[in-house]
Short mmCIF file of C-alpha atoms in Angstrom, two decimals:
data_model
loop_
_atom_site.label_atom_id
_atom_site.label_comp_id
_atom_site.label_asym_id
_atom_site.label_seq_id
_atom_site.Cartn_x
_atom_site.Cartn_y
_atom_site.Cartn_z
CA UNK A 1 0.29 15.10 13.95
CA UNK A 2 0.51 11.48 12.81
CA UNK A 3 -2.32 10.60 10.43
CA UNK A 4 -2.15 6.82 10.78
CA UNK A 5 -0.28 5.43 13.76
CA UNK A 6 0.58 1.88 14.77
CA UNK A 7 1.89 0.42 18.01
CA UNK A 8 4.24 -1.16 18.54
CA UNK A 9 6.71 -0.47 15.73
CA UNK A 10 8.73 -3.56 16.59
CA UNK A 11 7.54 -6.77 18.14
CA UNK A 12 9.79 -9.72 18.96
CA UNK A 13 8.10 -12.74 20.48
CA UNK A 14 8.28 -16.49 20.85
CA UNK A 15 6.35 -19.07 18.86
CA UNK A 16 3.01 -19.91 20.39
CA UNK A 17 2.48 -16.52 21.99
CA UNK A 18 -0.52 -14.24 21.39
CA UNK A 19 0.09 -10.63 20.40
CA UNK A 20 -1.82 -7.57 19.28
CA UNK A 21 -0.99 -4.65 17.02
CA UNK A 22 -2.97 -1.44 17.38
CA UNK A 23 -3.83 1.10 14.69
CA UNK A 24 -5.42 4.51 14.95
CA UNK A 25 -6.19 7.11 12.31
CA UNK A 26 -7.11 10.74 12.89
CA UNK A 27 -8.10 11.50 9.30
CA UNK A 28 -11.82 10.92 9.82
CA UNK A 29 -11.74 8.07 7.31
CA UNK A 30 -14.42 5.42 7.18
CA UNK A 31 -12.39 2.47 5.93
CA UNK A 32 -9.33 0.83 7.47
CA UNK A 33 -7.13 -2.00 6.27
CA UNK A 34 -4.45 -4.43 7.32
CA UNK A 35 -1.77 -5.40 4.81
CA UNK A 36 1.06 -7.89 5.25
CA UNK A 37 4.49 -7.35 3.70
CA UNK A 38 6.48 -10.56 3.56
CA UNK A 39 10.23 -11.09 3.51
CA UNK A 40 10.31 -10.52 -0.26
CA UNK A 41 8.57 -7.16 0.24
CA UNK A 42 5.34 -8.33 -1.35
CA UNK A 43 2.29 -6.48 0.00
CA UNK A 44 -1.05 -8.18 0.28
CA UNK A 45 -4.39 -7.20 1.78
CA UNK A 46 -5.52 -9.13 4.83
CA UNK A 47 -8.63 -7.35 6.10
CA UNK A 48 -10.70 -4.27 5.51
CA UNK A 49 -13.26 -2.63 7.77
CA UNK A 50 -15.79 0.03 6.87
CA UNK A 51 -17.47 1.80 9.78
CA UNK A 52 -16.59 -1.09 12.09
CA UNK A 53 -17.96 -3.68 9.67
CA UNK A 54 -15.72 -6.32 8.11
CA UNK A 55 -15.86 -6.02 4.33
CA UNK A 56 -12.73 -7.83 3.15
CA UNK A 57 -11.43 -11.00 4.70
CA UNK A 58 -8.77 -12.57 2.52
CA UNK A 59 -7.52 -16.10 2.93
CA UNK A 60 -5.81 -15.58 6.23
CA UNK A 61 -5.43 -18.16 9.00
CA UNK A 62 -8.15 -17.78 11.61
CA UNK A 63 -5.41 -17.19 14.15
CA UNK A 64 -5.58 -13.62 12.86
CA UNK A 65 -8.56 -11.67 14.13
CA UNK A 66 -9.17 -7.99 13.44
CA UNK A 67 -11.21 -5.89 15.80
CA UNK A 68 -12.60 -2.42 15.20
CA UNK A 69 -13.95 -0.78 18.38
CA UNK A 70 -14.77 2.39 16.41
CA UNK A 71 -14.11 3.69 12.95
CA UNK A 72 -10.85 5.36 14.00
CA UNK A 73 -9.29 2.16 15.32
CA UNK A 74 -8.51 -1.22 13.82
CA UNK A 75 -6.52 -3.69 15.87
CA UNK A 76 -5.01 -6.98 14.80
CA UNK A 77 -4.79 -9.87 17.21
CA UNK A 78 -2.71 -12.91 16.40
CA UNK A 79 -3.01 -16.16 18.34
CA UNK A 80 -0.47 -18.96 18.55
CA UNK A 81 2.20 -17.13 16.59
CA UNK A 82 4.21 -19.15 14.06
CA UNK A 83 7.58 -18.52 12.45
CA UNK A 84 5.86 -17.77 9.14
CA UNK A 85 3.99 -14.87 10.70
CA UNK A 86 7.22 -12.88 10.77
CA UNK A 87 6.59 -9.91 8.48
CA UNK A 88 5.82 -6.20 8.45
CA UNK A 89 2.17 -5.42 9.06
CA UNK A 90 0.77 -2.15 7.73
CA UNK A 91 -2.41 -0.45 8.71
CA UNK A 92 -3.99 1.96 6.20
CA UNK A 93 -7.10 4.08 5.92
CA UNK A 94 -9.21 5.81 3.27
CA UNK A 95 -12.58 7.41 2.82
CA UNK A 96 -15.17 4.87 1.75
CA UNK A 97 -16.26 6.86 -1.23
CA UNK A 98 -14.04 6.63 -4.26
CA UNK A 99 -14.54 8.91 -7.19
CA UNK A 100 -13.49 12.29 -8.55
CA UNK A 101 -15.43 14.34 -6.03
CA UNK A 102 -14.31 12.64 -2.88
CA UNK A 103 -10.88 11.41 -3.96
CA UNK A 104 -11.48 8.69 -1.43
CA UNK A 105 -9.63 6.01 -3.26
CA UNK A 106 -6.26 7.03 -1.86
CA UNK A 107 -5.04 4.94 1.04
CA UNK A 108 -2.74 6.37 3.68
CA UNK A 109 -0.43 4.01 5.46
CA UNK A 110 0.86 3.75 9.00
CA UNK A 111 4.58 3.28 9.69
CA UNK A 112 4.32 -0.50 9.85
CA UNK A 113 4.96 -3.00 12.64
CA UNK A 114 7.86 -5.37 12.17
CA UNK A 115 6.96 -8.67 13.79
CA UNK A 116 9.66 -11.23 14.42
CA UNK A 117 8.66 -14.65 15.72
CA UNK A 118 11.51 -16.70 17.21
CA UNK B 1 -8.72 -11.30 -10.94
CA UNK B 2 -6.71 -8.15 -11.33
CA UNK B 3 -2.92 -8.39 -11.34
CA UNK B 4 -0.10 -5.86 -11.34
CA UNK B 5 3.31 -6.59 -12.84
CA UNK B 6 6.54 -4.70 -12.31
CA UNK B 7 9.11 -6.33 -14.56
CA UNK B 8 12.15 -4.46 -13.27
CA UNK B 9 13.26 -5.75 -9.86
CA UNK B 10 16.08 -3.18 -9.75
CA UNK B 11 16.91 0.06 -11.49
CA UNK B 12 19.70 2.56 -11.08
CA UNK B 13 20.10 6.20 -12.07
CA UNK B 14 22.65 8.96 -11.70
CA UNK B 15 21.78 12.07 -9.77
CA UNK B 16 20.05 14.71 -11.95
CA UNK B 17 19.21 12.11 -14.61
CA UNK B 18 15.80 10.75 -15.56
CA UNK B 19 14.57 7.22 -14.94
CA UNK B 20 11.38 5.40 -15.87
CA UNK B 21 9.87 2.55 -13.87
CA UNK B 22 7.50 0.20 -15.65
CA UNK B 23 4.17 -1.20 -14.53
CA UNK B 24 1.53 -3.19 -16.36
CA UNK B 25 -1.75 -4.43 -15.03
CA UNK B 26 -4.56 -6.71 -16.03
CA UNK B 27 -8.21 -5.88 -15.49
CA UNK B 28 -11.55 -6.17 -17.20
CA UNK B 29 -12.84 -3.06 -15.43
CA UNK B 30 -13.17 0.28 -17.20
CA UNK B 31 -13.09 2.49 -14.10
CA UNK B 32 -10.20 2.14 -11.69
CA UNK B 33 -7.34 3.95 -10.02
CA UNK B 34 -3.60 3.49 -10.28
CA UNK B 35 -0.96 4.54 -7.79
CA UNK B 36 2.75 4.67 -7.25
CA UNK B 37 3.95 4.34 -3.68
CA UNK B 38 7.51 4.86 -2.46
CA UNK B 39 8.99 2.84 0.38
CA UNK B 40 12.36 4.16 1.61
CA UNK B 41 14.50 2.20 4.08
CA UNK B 42 12.40 3.68 6.89
CA UNK B 43 9.66 1.35 5.46
CA UNK B 44 7.02 4.09 5.50
CA UNK B 45 4.68 3.78 2.49
CA UNK B 46 4.48 7.20 0.83
CA UNK B 47 2.06 8.06 -1.95
CA UNK B 48 3.96 9.45 -4.92
CA UNK B 49 1.26 9.93 -7.54
CA UNK B 50 -2.16 8.64 -8.54
CA UNK B 51 -4.11 8.38 -11.79
CA UNK B 52 -7.82 7.99 -12.41
CA UNK B 53 -8.48 5.71 -15.37
CA UNK B 54 -11.22 7.95 -16.74
CA UNK B 55 -8.74 10.81 -17.13
CA UNK B 56 -6.76 10.86 -20.36
CA UNK B 57 -4.32 13.43 -19.06
CA UNK B 58 -1.26 11.97 -17.38
CA UNK B 59 -0.81 12.88 -13.73
CA UNK B 60 2.20 14.92 -12.63
CA UNK B 61 3.55 15.83 -9.21
CA UNK B 62 6.63 18.04 -9.37
CA UNK B 63 9.48 15.80 -10.66
CA UNK B 64 7.22 12.75 -10.88
CA UNK B 65 4.99 12.03 -13.84
CA UNK B 66 3.24 9.02 -15.28
CA UNK B 67 2.69 7.68 -18.76
CA UNK B 68 -0.75 6.10 -18.60
CA UNK B 69 -1.66 3.97 -21.59
CA UNK B 70 -5.13 2.59 -20.87
CA UNK B 71 -5.45 0.41 -23.97
CA UNK B 72 -2.05 -1.12 -23.34
CA UNK B 73 -2.76 -1.35 -19.58
CA UNK B 74 0.53 0.32 -18.86
CA UNK B 75 1.34 2.82 -16.11
CA UNK B 76 4.97 3.88 -15.97
CA UNK B 77 6.53 6.35 -13.54
CA UNK B 78 9.07 8.90 -14.73
CA UNK B 79 11.34 10.56 -12.20
CA UNK B 80 13.12 13.63 -13.53
CA UNK B 81 16.18 15.30 -12.02
CA UNK B 82 16.73 12.30 -9.74
CA UNK B 83 17.89 13.01 -6.22
CA UNK B 84 19.64 10.85 -3.64
CA UNK B 85 16.47 10.93 -1.58
CA UNK B 86 14.58 9.18 -4.38
CA UNK B 87 16.41 5.94 -3.59
CA UNK B 88 13.72 3.54 -2.39
CA UNK B 89 11.49 0.69 -3.39
CA UNK B 90 8.64 1.78 -5.65
CA UNK B 91 5.35 -0.06 -5.78
CA UNK B 92 2.73 0.21 -8.47
CA UNK B 93 -0.81 -0.43 -7.17
CA UNK B 94 -4.29 -0.84 -8.61
CA UNK B 95 -7.70 -0.31 -7.10
CA UNK B 96 -10.97 -0.81 -8.97
CA UNK B 97 -13.93 1.54 -8.69
CA UNK B 98 -16.03 -0.65 -6.46
CA UNK B 99 -13.43 -2.48 -4.46
CA UNK B 100 -11.39 -1.10 -1.65
CA UNK B 101 -8.17 -3.11 -1.42
CA UNK B 102 -5.02 -2.13 -3.27
CA UNK B 103 -3.38 -4.76 -5.43
CA UNK B 104 0.36 -4.25 -5.50
CA UNK B 105 3.12 -5.18 -7.88
CA UNK B 106 6.27 -6.79 -6.50
CA UNK B 107 8.17 -3.52 -6.46
CA UNK B 108 11.23 -1.98 -8.12
CA UNK B 109 14.25 -1.04 -6.06
CA UNK B 110 15.69 2.23 -7.30
CA UNK B 111 19.24 3.21 -6.43
CA UNK B 112 20.58 6.71 -7.07
CA UNK B 113 24.30 7.41 -7.38
CA UNK B 114 26.12 10.71 -7.19
#
């Protein structure tokens, strides 16, 4: 049973296209995230949702729009793709309550989606 | 703003030997969490070990242990009895008590030779 899953795993597309990446978690977590890993392997947060509510929105072009239909799903839609959007995008999830009792601070990652824009 | 620094872009170790990966961080918070994640060539991000800042005892998970020095803001990872399967990129990450996003270092690529 996959805890955090992403589709597709690979995405090759042309500049200017619109694409979506889907993420689902079956861990019962309340918080989900999107991270971007660039060509130098640097990982940076893009968005975070808690119970379908946006709580982190880093400096990301507004061509990127996250959507959370329910707390188990967080999708990422990208409009007008550019060459610089080529990267690996990771979805992650955690409980929203950090602390010694809940141990909710640990984030579990999906397998990543490698996006290549030509 | 919090930052995480991994000063060793690459490290190498022989099988069965011990290696230590360094990580320092900068924060003004007193309560926070530190993590080491492993990313093998499959690119899956795998949690290796975590440490709560309020705990003085260093975390251990089988062959993996940390040396957490809160005053020095240092969080190194020791891998004992290294195995070929340990070859991967290792990321140190920080999360504060209130926030939710992980802040990552730039990673250390570990190679293991037989």
